[in-house]
C-alpha positions in Angstrom: -17.7 3.5 1.7 -14.9 1.1 0.9 -14.4 -2.0 3.1 -10.9 -3.6 3.0 -10.9 -7.1 4.5 -7.8 -9.3 5.1 -8.8 -12.3 7.1 -9.7 -11.0 10.6 -8.7 -7.4 9.9 -11.5 -5.2 8.6 -11.2 -1.5 7.9 -14.1 0.7 6.7 -13.1 3.8 4.8 -15.7 6.5 4.8 -14.7 9.6 2.9 -16.0 13.0 4.1 -17.5 15.4 1.6 -16.9 15.0 -2.1 -14.3 12.3 -2.6 -12.9 11.4 -6.0 -12.6 7.6 -6.1 -10.6 7.7 -9.3 -7.7 9.2 -7.4 -7.8 6.4 -4.9 -8.0 3.8 -7.6 -5.0 5.4 -9.4 -2.9 5.2 -6.3 -4.0 1.6 -5.6 -3.0 0.6 -9.2 0.3 2.4 -8.8 1.1 0.6 -5.6 -0.1 -2.7 -7.0 2.3 -2.5 -9.9 5.1 -1.6 -7.6 4.3 -4.5 -5.3 4.2 -6.9 -8.2 7.6 -5.7 -9.5 9.0 -6.0 -5.9 7.6 -9.5 -5.5 9.0 -10.7 -8.8 12.5 -9.6 -7.6 12.2 -11.5 -4.3 13.8 -14.9 -4.1 12.5 -17.1 -1.2 15.4 -19.2 -0.1 13.5 -21.2 2.6 9.8 -21.0 3.7 8.4 -23.2 6.5 4.8 -23.1 7.7 3.3 -25.3 10.4 -0.3 -25.2 11.4 -1.9 -27.4 14.0 -5.7 -27.1 13.9 -7.4 -27.5 17.3 -10.7 -26.7 18.9 -12.9 -27.8 21.8 -15.2 -29.5 19.3 -13.7 -32.4 17.1 -16.0 -31.4 14.2 -14.7 -27.8 14.3 -11.2 -29.2 14.4 -11.7 -31.3 11.3 -13.4 -28.5 9.4 -10.6 -26.1 10.4 -7.9 -28.6 9.2 -9.8 -29.1 5.9 -10.1 -25.4 5.4 -6.4 -24.9 6.0 -5.5 -27.6 3.4 -7.8 -25.9 0.8 -6.4 -22.4 1.5 -2.8 -23.7 1.3 -3.6 -25.5 -2.0 -5.2 -22.4 -3.5 -2.5 -19.9 -2.5 0.6 -22.0 -3.4 0.4 -21.5 -7.2 -0.3 -17.8 -6.9 2.7 -17.3 -4.6 5.0 -19.2 -7.0 3.7 -17.0 -9.9 4.8 -13.8 -8.2 8.0 -15.1 -6.5 10.8 -17.6 -7.0 10.6 -20.1 -4.2 13.6 -22.4 -3.9 12.5 -24.5 -0.8 9.2 -24.6 1.0 7.6 -26.8 3.5 3.9 -26.6 4.6 2.7 -28.9 7.3 -0.9 -29.0 8.4 -2.0 -31.3 11.3 -4.9 -31.6 13.6 -4.8 -32.0 17.4 -8.1 -33.2 18.8 -7.0 -32.9 22.4 -5.7 -29.3 22.4 -8.1 -26.3 22.7 -6.3 -23.7 20.6 -4.8 -23.8 17.2 -1.1 -23.1 16.7 0.6 -21.6 13.7 4.4 -21.0 13.2 6.2 -19.7 10.2 9.7 -18.9 9.1 10.9 -17.2 6.0 14.3 -16.4 4.5 14.2 -14.2 1.4 16.6 -12.2 -0.7 16.1 -9.2 -2.9 19.0 -7.4 -4.7 19.5 -3.7 -3.6 19.6 -2.5 -7.2 16.2 -4.1 -7.7 14.8 -1.9 -4.9 16.3 1.2 -6.4 14.8 0.4 -9.8 11.4 -0.1 -8.3 11.6 3.1 -6.2 12.6 5.0 -9.3 9.7 3.6 -11.4 7.2 4.3 -8.6 8.5 7.9 -8.3 8.3 8.3 -12.1 4.7 7.1 -12.2 3.7 9.3 -9.3 5.3 12.4 -10.9 3.5 11.7 -14.2 0.2 11.3 -12.4 0.7 14.6 -10.5 1.5 16.3 -13.9 -1.7 15.1 -15.4 -3.7 16.3 -12.4 -2.1 19.8 -12.7 -2.8 19.9 -16.4 -6.4 18.8 -15.8 -6.8 21.5 -13.2 -5.4 24.2 -15.6 -7.8 23.0 -18.3 -10.7 23.3 -15.9 -9.6 26.8 -14.8 -9.3 28.0 -18.4 -12.7 26.6 -19.3 -14.3 28.2 -16.3 -12.7 31.6 -17.2 -14.0 31.3 -20.8 -17.4 30.5 -19.4 -17.3 33.6 -17.2 -16.3 35.7 -20.2 -19.2 34.3 -22.2 -21.6 34.9 -19.3 -20.5 38.6 -19.0 -20.8 39.0 -22.9 -24.3 37.5 -22.7 -25.3 39.8 -19.8 -24.1 42.8 -21.8 -26.1 41.7 -24.8 -29.2 41.2 -22.7 -28.7 44.6 -20.9 -28.3 46.4 -24.2 
């Protein structure tokens, strides 16, 4: 089984019967390459994130605030590697009197329409090439099984004679 985990969201994928994981990996790679190409075309004009850490326990509030700082510090260089960011603002605060954390975000981004068309064309081309290789592989398997059947019948005739 495959478990996909994104923060609080967990999805367990249990295939039924014989499932070829290489097909799934091929599709994931294809989508990853398309996503990377899409993100490189995105220009973030303005990004604002505000997180106020709060909990009923001051210790948990401090730990939550520290975790938020470390996550923001780790993600920022990776986001800038994939996208061009013109202006960004990340504010992390703690509120020891509140009982629930608050997060607010705003994003303004641009991507040229022609870039979307190029990415869609590249993704379609990769998908069609993949389908072609699958069909060729199936034909090779069919021809091999037919040859094996012919060899089996020849061997049966030789044994019967």
